[in-house]
Coordinates of C-alpha atoms in Angstrom, one line a residue:
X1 CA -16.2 -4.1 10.7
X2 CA -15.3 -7.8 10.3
X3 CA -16.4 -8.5 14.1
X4 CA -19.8 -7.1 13.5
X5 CA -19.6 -9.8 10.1
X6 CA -19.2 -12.7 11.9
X7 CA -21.0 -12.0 14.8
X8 CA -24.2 -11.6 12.4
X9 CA -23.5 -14.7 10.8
X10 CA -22.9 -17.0 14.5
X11 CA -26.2 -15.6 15.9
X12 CA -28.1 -16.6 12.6
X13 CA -26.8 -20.1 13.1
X14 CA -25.6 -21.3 16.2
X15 CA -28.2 -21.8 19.3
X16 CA -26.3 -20.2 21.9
X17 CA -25.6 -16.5 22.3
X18 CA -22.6 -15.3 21.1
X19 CA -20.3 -12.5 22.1
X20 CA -17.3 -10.2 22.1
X21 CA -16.6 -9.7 25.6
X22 CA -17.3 -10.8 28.8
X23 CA -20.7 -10.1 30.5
X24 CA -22.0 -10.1 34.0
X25 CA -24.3 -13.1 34.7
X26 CA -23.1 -15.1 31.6
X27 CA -25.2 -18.4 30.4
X28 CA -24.1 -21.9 30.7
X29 CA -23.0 -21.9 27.4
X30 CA -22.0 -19.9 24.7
X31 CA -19.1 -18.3 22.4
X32 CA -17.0 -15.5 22.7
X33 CA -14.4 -14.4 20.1
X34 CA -11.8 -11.5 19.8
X35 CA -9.8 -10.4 17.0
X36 CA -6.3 -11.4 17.7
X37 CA -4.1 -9.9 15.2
X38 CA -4.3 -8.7 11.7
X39 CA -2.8 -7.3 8.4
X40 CA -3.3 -6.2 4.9
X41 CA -1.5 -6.8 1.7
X42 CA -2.3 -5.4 -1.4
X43 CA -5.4 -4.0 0.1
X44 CA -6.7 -7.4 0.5
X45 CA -7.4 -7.5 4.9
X46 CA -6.5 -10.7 6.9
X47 CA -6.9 -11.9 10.8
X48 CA -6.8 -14.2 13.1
X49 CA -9.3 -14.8 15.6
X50 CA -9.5 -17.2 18.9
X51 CA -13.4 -18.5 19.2
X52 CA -14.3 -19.9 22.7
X53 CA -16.9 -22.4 23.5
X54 CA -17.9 -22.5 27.1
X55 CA -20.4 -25.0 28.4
X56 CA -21.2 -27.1 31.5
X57 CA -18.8 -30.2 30.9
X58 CA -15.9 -30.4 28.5
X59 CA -18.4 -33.1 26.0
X60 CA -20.4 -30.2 25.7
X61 CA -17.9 -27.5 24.9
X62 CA -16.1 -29.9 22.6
X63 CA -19.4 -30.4 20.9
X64 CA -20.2 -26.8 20.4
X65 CA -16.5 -26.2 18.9
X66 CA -17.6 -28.6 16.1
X67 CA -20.8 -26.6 15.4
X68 CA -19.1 -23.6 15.7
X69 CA -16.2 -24.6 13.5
X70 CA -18.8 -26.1 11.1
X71 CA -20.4 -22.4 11.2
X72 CA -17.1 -20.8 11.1
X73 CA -16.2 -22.3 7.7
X74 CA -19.7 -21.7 5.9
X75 CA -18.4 -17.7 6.2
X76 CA -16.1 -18.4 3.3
X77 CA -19.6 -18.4 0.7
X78 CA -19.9 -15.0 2.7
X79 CA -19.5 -11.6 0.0
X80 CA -17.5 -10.1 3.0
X81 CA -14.9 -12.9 3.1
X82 CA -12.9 -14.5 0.6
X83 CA -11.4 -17.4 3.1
X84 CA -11.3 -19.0 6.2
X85 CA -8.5 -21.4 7.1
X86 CA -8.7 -23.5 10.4
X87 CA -5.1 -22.8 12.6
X88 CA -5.9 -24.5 15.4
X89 CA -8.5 -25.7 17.9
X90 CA -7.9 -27.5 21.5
X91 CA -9.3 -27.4 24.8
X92 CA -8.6 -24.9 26.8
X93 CA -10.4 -25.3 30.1
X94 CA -9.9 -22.3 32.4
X95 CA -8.4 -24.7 35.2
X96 CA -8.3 -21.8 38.2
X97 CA -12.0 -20.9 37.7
X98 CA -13.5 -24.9 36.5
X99 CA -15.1 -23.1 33.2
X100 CA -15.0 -25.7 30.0
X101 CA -14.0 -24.3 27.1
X102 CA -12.7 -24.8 24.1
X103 CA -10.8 -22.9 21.2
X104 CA -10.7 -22.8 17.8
X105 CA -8.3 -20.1 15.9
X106 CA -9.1 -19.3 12.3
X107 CA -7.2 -17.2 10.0
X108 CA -10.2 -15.0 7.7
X109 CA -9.4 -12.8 4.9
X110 CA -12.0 -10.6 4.2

């Protein structure tokens, strides 16, 4: 399972926890990613995923997108993968609740 692949990878690497979903009593920072759509061509497998860094202040999540997307990227020497293209990243503060975040969506063929 791809998820399982990159979460592997991200724990090995980055310094805060990383996760697929929600928890209760979440830390101050850390990164949660989903799978957001996917498809296969010629038996080759493809997705996009949406990677959010939450931290205290936005500097902070801003500065863990850049390590994450720096991590994100070194997948590609992965056996599993065989590319990973940057889409888009942004922030994308959760304005009702005051949670910094931001988001990075990468396309991965694996």
């Amino acid at each position: 399972m791809i998820e399982l692949i990159i979460k592997k990878h991200l724990e090995k690497t980055l310094k805060v926890p990383v996760y697929l979903e929600k928890e209760d009593n979440m830390p101050d920072s850390y990164v949660i990613f989903e799978k957001t759509s996917g498809g296969q061509k010629n038996q080759i497998n493809s997705a996009s995923f949406a990677f959010q860094s939450y931290a205290k202040s936005m500097y902070e999540a801003g500065k863990l997108n850049e390590e994450l997307k720096a991590v994100v990227f070194k997948l590609q020497w992965s056996k599993e993968v065989g590319g990973v293209r940057l889409n888009s990243d942004y922030n994308f503060t959760d304005v009702t609740t005051k949670n910094y975040r931001y988001q990075a969506v990468f396309d991965i063929t694996y």
